[in-house]
Short mmCIF file of C-alpha atoms and ligand atoms in Angstrom, two decimals:
data_model
loop_
_atom_site.label_atom_id
_atom_site.label_comp_id
_atom_site.label_asym_id
_atom_site.label_seq_id
_atom_site.Cartn_x
_atom_site.Cartn_y
_atom_site.Cartn_z
CA MET M 18 343.45 98.74 51.98
CA PRO M 19 346.70 96.64 50.71
CA ARG M 20 347.50 93.68 52.99
CA ALA M 21 351.12 92.57 53.90
CA LEU M 22 352.34 89.02 54.94
CA VAL M 23 354.55 89.44 58.09
CA THR M 24 356.44 86.43 58.79
CA GLY M 25 357.54 86.20 62.48
CA GLY M 26 355.35 89.23 62.82
CA ALA M 27 354.74 88.10 66.43
CA GLY M 28 358.81 88.53 67.36
CA PHE M 29 360.44 91.79 68.48
CA ILE M 30 361.11 93.68 65.03
CA GLY M 31 358.22 91.85 63.13
CA SER M 32 355.63 93.71 65.81
CA ALA M 33 357.67 96.89 65.28
CA LEU M 34 356.87 96.72 61.44
CA VAL M 35 353.11 95.14 62.13
CA ARG M 36 352.40 98.87 63.76
CA ALA M 37 354.58 100.72 61.07
CA LEU M 38 352.46 98.85 58.60
CA ALA M 39 349.37 100.00 60.24
CA ALA M 40 350.60 103.66 59.78
CA ALA M 41 351.25 103.26 56.26
CA GLY M 42 347.98 102.81 55.56
CA PHE M 43 348.47 98.90 55.25
CA ASP M 44 346.06 96.08 56.72
CA ALA M 45 348.69 93.20 58.15
CA ARG M 46 348.89 89.68 58.86
CA VAL M 47 350.97 87.74 60.77
CA LEU M 48 352.31 83.98 60.17
CA ASP M 49 354.30 83.08 63.11
CA ASP M 50 354.63 79.71 64.94
CA LEU M 51 355.54 81.93 68.34
CA SER M 52 358.47 79.72 68.91
CA SER M 53 359.79 83.14 70.55
CA GLY M 54 357.69 85.76 69.24
CA SER M 55 354.41 86.37 71.54
CA PRO M 56 350.68 87.43 70.73
CA ALA M 57 351.45 89.77 73.99
CA ASN M 58 353.05 91.55 71.34
CA LEU M 59 350.81 92.03 69.04
CA GLU M 60 348.35 93.91 71.61
CA GLY M 61 347.40 96.92 70.55
CA THR M 62 347.42 96.64 66.95
CA ASP M 63 344.72 95.28 64.37
CA ALA M 64 346.98 92.40 63.07
CA GLU M 65 345.55 89.13 61.84
CA LEU M 66 347.70 86.25 63.62
CA VAL M 67 348.00 83.29 61.68
CA ARG M 68 349.87 80.55 63.80
CA GLY M 69 352.26 78.44 61.45
CA ASP M 70 355.65 77.31 60.25
CA VAL M 71 357.10 79.20 57.29
CA ARG M 72 358.19 75.58 56.07
CA ASP M 73 354.33 74.46 55.88
CA LEU M 74 354.24 75.17 52.02
CA ASP M 75 350.32 74.99 51.87
CA GLY M 76 350.16 77.26 54.67
CA MET M 77 352.40 80.00 53.75
CA VAL M 78 350.56 80.28 50.40
CA GLY M 79 346.94 80.42 52.01
CA ALA M 80 348.37 82.95 54.54
CA ALA M 81 350.16 84.75 51.22
CA ARG M 82 346.74 85.05 49.02
CA GLY M 83 345.90 88.26 48.41
CA CYS M 84 348.90 90.34 49.67
CA GLU M 85 350.64 92.73 48.02
CA VAL M 86 353.53 91.87 49.51
CA VAL M 87 355.42 89.34 51.96
CA PHE M 88 357.88 90.47 54.68
CA HIS M 89 359.95 87.56 55.50
CA LEU M 90 361.52 87.83 59.45
CA ALA M 91 360.77 84.40 60.62
CA ALA M 92 364.03 83.13 61.22
CA GLY M 93 365.61 80.58 64.06
CA ALA M 94 367.71 82.46 67.05
CA GLY M 95 371.33 83.72 65.93
CA VAL M 96 374.81 82.44 65.71
CA VAL M 97 375.76 81.13 68.97
CA GLU M 98 372.40 78.57 68.56
CA SER M 99 373.60 77.73 64.67
CA MET M 100 376.88 76.63 65.83
CA ASN M 101 375.79 74.34 68.10
CA ASP M 102 373.06 72.88 65.51
CA PRO M 103 374.09 73.63 61.79
CA LEU M 104 371.29 71.44 60.41
CA THR M 105 367.90 72.91 62.44
CA ASN M 106 369.66 76.30 61.62
CA PHE M 107 369.80 75.87 58.18
CA ASP M 108 366.18 74.06 57.81
CA GLN M 109 364.49 77.37 59.51
CA ASN M 110 366.52 79.84 57.91
CA ALA M 111 367.51 78.86 54.20
CA ARG M 112 364.51 75.95 53.92
CA GLY M 113 362.50 78.66 55.26
CA THR M 114 363.47 81.97 53.20
CA LEU M 115 362.84 79.51 50.21
CA THR M 116 359.62 78.01 51.25
CA ALA M 117 358.74 81.90 51.90
CA LEU M 118 359.70 82.99 47.96
CA GLU M 119 357.68 79.73 46.85
CA ALA M 120 354.81 80.41 48.54
CA ALA M 121 354.69 84.18 47.91
CA ARG M 122 355.47 82.97 44.18
CA ARG M 123 352.54 80.49 43.99
CA ALA M 124 350.26 83.14 45.82
CA ASP M 125 350.95 85.52 42.77
CA VAL M 126 352.52 88.12 45.41
CA PRO M 127 354.61 90.09 43.27
CA ARG M 128 357.12 91.46 46.24
CA LEU M 129 359.01 89.93 48.95
CA VAL M 130 361.13 91.82 51.36
CA PHE M 131 363.96 89.20 52.92
CA SER M 132 365.17 90.53 56.78
CA SER M 133 368.96 89.43 56.54
CA SER M 134 371.66 90.51 58.78
CA ASN M 135 375.80 91.82 58.21
CA ALA M 136 376.53 87.80 59.28
CA PRO M 137 377.10 87.07 55.61
CA LEU M 138 379.62 89.31 54.97
CA GLY M 139 381.96 87.72 58.45
CA GLU M 140 385.25 89.77 58.66
CA ASN M 141 383.75 92.32 56.00
CA ALA M 142 381.40 93.70 57.95
CA TYR M 143 383.59 96.81 58.76
CA PRO M 144 382.22 98.63 57.41
CA ALA M 145 379.05 96.64 56.16
CA SER M 146 377.83 97.63 52.63
CA GLU M 147 376.01 96.16 49.87
CA ASP M 148 379.00 95.34 47.54
CA LYS M 149 381.15 93.64 49.76
CA PRO M 150 382.20 89.52 49.36
CA VAL M 151 380.22 87.56 51.21
CA ALA M 152 382.00 85.49 53.74
CA PRO M 153 380.45 84.06 56.56
CA LEU M 154 381.75 82.89 59.77
CA SER M 155 379.01 81.11 60.80
CA PRO M 156 376.37 78.41 59.99
CA TYR M 157 373.94 81.52 60.76
CA GLY M 158 375.85 84.03 58.32
CA ALA M 159 375.59 81.36 55.35
CA SER M 160 371.75 80.35 56.19
CA LYS M 161 371.14 84.18 55.38
CA ALA M 162 373.65 84.12 52.42
CA THR M 163 371.89 81.63 51.10
CA GLY M 164 368.39 83.13 51.77
CA GLU M 165 370.02 86.34 49.99
CA ALA M 166 371.05 84.08 47.18
CA TYR M 167 367.27 82.81 46.76
CA CYS M 168 366.06 86.31 46.35
CA SER M 169 368.47 87.07 43.61
CA ALA M 170 367.36 83.68 42.13
CA PHE M 171 363.46 84.60 42.56
CA HIS M 172 364.13 88.03 40.81
CA GLY M 173 366.31 86.62 38.09
CA ALA M 174 364.02 83.49 37.33
CA TYR M 175 360.46 84.88 37.95
CA GLY M 176 360.83 88.34 38.14
CA MET M 177 360.04 88.71 41.27
CA ASP M 178 360.21 91.74 42.83
CA ALA M 179 362.57 90.18 45.80
CA VAL M 180 364.49 92.90 47.78
CA VAL M 181 367.21 91.77 50.75
CA VAL M 182 367.97 94.48 53.27
CA ARG M 183 370.30 93.81 56.08
CA PHE M 184 369.97 94.59 60.04
CA SER M 185 372.82 95.86 62.12
CA ASN M 186 372.23 95.06 65.83
CA ALA M 187 368.66 96.00 66.62
CA TYR M 188 367.37 97.36 70.04
CA GLY M 189 363.76 98.62 71.27
CA PRO M 190 360.90 97.37 72.97
CA ARG M 191 359.27 94.31 73.12
CA SER M 192 363.15 92.86 73.09
CA ALA M 193 362.68 91.34 76.46
CA HIS M 194 363.14 87.57 74.89
CA LYS M 195 366.61 88.48 73.44
CA GLY M 196 370.02 87.90 74.03
CA ASN M 197 371.60 90.71 72.37
CA VAL M 198 373.88 92.73 74.51
CA ILE M 199 371.52 95.79 75.08
CA PRO M 200 368.43 93.75 76.40
CA LEU M 201 370.94 91.33 78.05
CA PHE M 202 372.84 94.53 79.60
CA ILE M 203 369.14 95.81 80.84
CA ARG M 204 367.88 93.08 82.42
CA ARG M 205 370.90 92.58 84.75
CA LEU M 206 370.91 96.27 85.62
CA ARG M 207 367.47 96.09 86.64
CA ALA M 208 368.12 92.84 88.27
CA GLY M 209 370.98 94.50 90.51
CA GLU M 210 373.68 92.54 88.54
CA GLU M 211 377.04 93.62 87.28
CA LEU M 212 377.63 93.77 83.39
CA VAL M 213 380.25 91.18 81.56
CA LEU M 214 382.35 92.85 79.35
CA TYR M 215 384.60 90.76 77.43
CA GLY M 216 387.85 92.53 76.29
CA ASP M 217 388.48 95.80 76.83
CA GLY M 218 385.12 97.46 75.48
CA SER M 219 387.04 98.76 72.60
CA GLN M 220 385.04 96.82 70.31
CA THR M 221 382.12 98.19 68.15
CA ARG M 222 378.73 97.42 67.19
CA ASP M 223 375.99 99.53 64.64
CA PHE M 224 372.74 100.12 67.39
CA VAL M 225 369.93 100.65 65.22
CA PHE M 226 366.14 101.18 66.89
CA CYS M 227 363.86 99.14 65.70
CA GLU M 228 361.08 101.46 64.37
CA ASP M 229 363.96 102.90 62.32
CA LEU M 230 364.04 99.53 61.06
CA ALA M 231 360.49 98.85 60.60
CA ALA M 232 360.33 102.30 58.54
CA GLY M 233 363.29 101.44 56.19
CA LEU M 234 361.28 97.72 55.61
CA VAL M 235 358.41 99.70 54.67
CA ALA M 236 360.28 101.69 52.68
CA ALA M 237 361.80 98.86 50.84
CA ALA M 238 358.48 97.25 50.19
CA THR M 239 356.79 100.84 48.50
CA THR M 240 359.99 101.63 46.13
CA ARG M 241 359.40 100.74 42.90
CA GLY M 242 362.39 99.21 40.89
CA VAL M 243 364.43 97.64 43.96
CA GLY M 244 364.04 94.04 43.41
CA GLY M 245 366.99 92.10 43.28
CA GLN M 246 368.81 94.66 45.39
CA ILE M 247 370.40 93.84 48.93
CA PHE M 248 370.32 97.34 51.72
CA GLN M 249 371.99 97.69 54.54
CA LEU M 250 369.66 99.30 57.11
CA ALA M 251 371.58 100.45 60.06
CA SER M 252 372.22 103.78 62.16
CA GLY M 253 375.33 103.90 60.56
CA VAL M 254 377.11 105.32 63.85
CA GLU M 255 379.89 103.33 65.61
CA THR M 256 379.45 102.44 69.10
CA SER M 257 382.02 101.36 71.26
CA LEU M 258 380.87 98.74 73.97
CA ALA M 259 382.43 101.08 76.49
CA ARG M 260 380.32 103.60 75.22
CA LEU M 261 377.21 102.07 75.43
CA ILE M 262 377.61 100.85 79.08
CA GLU M 263 377.90 104.85 79.93
CA LEU M 264 374.97 105.57 78.34
CA ILE M 265 372.91 102.59 79.55
CA GLY M 266 374.15 103.86 82.96
CA ALA M 267 373.02 107.15 82.47
CA THR M 268 369.61 106.05 81.26
CA ALA M 269 369.26 103.97 84.43
CA GLY M 270 370.78 106.77 86.77
CA ILE M 271 373.74 104.41 87.79
CA THR M 272 377.63 103.81 87.62
CA PRO M 273 377.04 100.31 86.02
CA GLU M 274 379.36 97.55 88.05
CA VAL M 275 381.55 95.62 85.25
CA ARG M 276 383.38 92.47 85.67
CA ARG M 277 385.93 92.27 82.44
CA GLU M 278 386.58 88.46 80.80
CA PRO M 279 389.32 87.98 78.10
CA PRO M 280 387.96 88.36 74.56
CA ARG M 281 385.73 85.77 73.23
CA GLN M 282 387.21 83.47 70.51
CA GLY M 283 385.90 84.46 66.91
CA GLU M 284 384.41 87.93 67.95
CA ILE M 285 384.75 90.69 65.31
CA GLN M 286 386.42 93.51 66.88
CA ARG M 287 384.86 96.50 64.97
CA ASN M 288 381.70 96.33 62.99
CA TYR M 289 379.30 99.15 61.50
CA SER M 290 377.09 99.59 58.57
CA LEU M 291 377.17 102.27 55.18
CA ILE M 292 373.41 103.19 54.60
CA ASP M 293 373.63 105.75 51.92
CA LYS M 294 372.25 103.76 49.19
CA ALA M 295 369.46 102.98 51.46
CA ARG M 296 369.16 106.58 52.07
CA ASN M 297 369.18 107.49 48.37
CA VAL M 298 367.26 104.64 46.85
CA LEU M 299 364.89 104.09 49.75
CA GLY M 300 364.85 107.57 51.60
CA TYR M 301 365.67 105.97 54.66
CA SER M 302 366.53 108.04 57.04
CA PRO M 303 367.33 106.74 61.02
CA GLN M 304 365.76 109.11 63.42
CA VAL M 305 366.42 107.49 67.22
CA GLU M 306 369.86 108.22 68.21
CA LEU M 307 371.38 105.79 71.05
CA GLY M 308 370.50 107.51 73.54
CA GLU M 309 367.01 108.28 72.96
CA GLY M 310 366.27 104.91 71.95
CA LEU M 311 368.12 103.34 75.03
CA ARG M 312 365.58 105.63 77.05
CA ARG M 313 362.86 103.97 75.23
CA THR M 314 363.76 100.51 75.57
CA TRP M 315 364.59 101.10 79.20
CA ASP M 316 360.63 102.50 79.56
CA TRP M 317 359.74 99.62 78.16
CA PHE M 318 361.31 97.21 80.37
CA SER M 319 359.92 98.75 83.38
CA SER M 320 356.67 99.09 82.32
CA THR M 321 356.32 95.09 82.02
N1 NAD V 401 367.89 91.30 66.29
C1 NAD V 401 368.72 91.64 65.52
O1 NAD V 401 369.53 92.39 65.91
C2 NAD V 401 368.83 91.05 63.78
C3 NAD V 401 369.82 91.33 63.19
C4 NAD V 401 369.85 91.54 62.00
C5 NAD V 401 369.11 90.40 61.31
N2 NAD V 401 367.67 90.02 61.93
C6 NAD V 401 366.89 89.04 61.68
O2 NAD V 401 365.32 89.87 61.53
C7 NAD V 401 364.61 88.88 62.07
C8 NAD V 401 363.34 88.94 63.23
O3 NAD V 401 364.70 89.29 63.77
P1 NAD V 401 363.82 89.46 65.76
O4 NAD V 401 365.05 89.88 66.35
O5 NAD V 401 362.80 90.07 66.04
O6 NAD V 401 363.79 88.09 66.51
P2 NAD V 401 362.49 87.06 67.08
O7 NAD V 401 363.27 86.07 67.72
O8 NAD V 401 361.66 88.27 67.71
O9 NAD V 401 361.47 87.29 66.25
C9 NAD V 401 361.50 86.05 65.11
C10 NAD V 401 360.17 85.28 65.22
O10 NAD V 401 359.74 84.49 63.99
C11 NAD V 401 359.17 83.46 64.57
N3 NAD V 401 359.54 82.18 63.82
C12 NAD V 401 360.69 81.53 64.27
N4 NAD V 401 360.83 80.73 63.48
C13 NAD V 401 359.17 80.38 62.69
C14 NAD V 401 358.99 79.42 61.73
N5 NAD V 401 359.82 78.34 61.21
N6 NAD V 401 357.67 79.61 61.57
C15 NAD V 401 357.26 80.82 61.42
N7 NAD V 401 357.65 81.51 63.05
C16 NAD V 401 358.71 81.33 63.04
C17 NAD V 401 359.43 83.58 66.01
O11 NAD V 401 358.05 82.92 66.58
C18 NAD V 401 359.39 85.09 66.46
O12 NAD V 401 358.29 85.79 66.69
C19 NAD V 401 364.83 87.57 62.02
O13 NAD V 401 365.06 87.47 60.54
C20 NAD V 401 366.62 87.97 62.18
O14 NAD V 401 367.53 86.79 62.08
C21 NAD V 401 367.53 90.78 63.73
#
């Protein structure tokens, strides 16, 4: 059986990837420091869990040895935390990604798939596509742009098949620890609380179910000849927050109470991704539309 190393595999998207890898015939090893992930996310899988930090080069080389591919998902949390503490964010995400690449090189792993985001694009993320110039608006976006640059460099300098995938807003089971809008809204509704909406709800996002991302990650690892390239992985559908609230309400069987607040400074108004390249080159094809994905996410929250 081919073996894959998943950094951050005890987290939300990583644990969905571990399940997709098993279905695709891979043996998965997870390296995670459990800073936000949990072994509970791996229950029911055969994944081997190595507790460690991606920035520990020796530990990473040991974990990567014997693997066909490294999926690098381990990262510090998102935009807000990076604004409060840009140096820690750089260390976790930029140095973390460089260390993962160097570990893969030293362990003779031919391929690495790096989980990036639309954040490197900043205002250019409407719509997000692979050919737009990078112009991050947050330290988090800069750290992901740096990771993308190192993937390009390891492809150029060492011939490594380093592939970048950029996720839009992910949601799904095992996201209870996340601060993204969908888990946040679900937690508040389940607690009988009102939802807080900044602005008029016309701002848009591209919400993608974690299992669709996992399928895209596996495709990025198993498609030949894509080293050095970037792929947008998303639903390709633009959804307003007002519509999201309607759909979550329908899932929960209630009309949510919404408190409106003024728009937040620096928030991007519209955002979705073009996924034609991933469709054409990787055969990526998102399967779970938002209503269905919200139902499955709500059911998971109800079962915990
Ligand atoms: N969730 C989204 O909407 C989204 C969107 C775009 C990109 N991404 C990227 O996808 C990846 C996974 O995100 P997620 O939403 O599953 O988050 P998550 O917090 O659930 O997962 C991250 C995992 O990495 C681990 N980790 C963090 N720092 C580590 C370190 N130094 N060494 C080892 N393990 C470490 C955490 O314990 C956790 O299990 C991240 O790289 C994130 O930037 C996520």
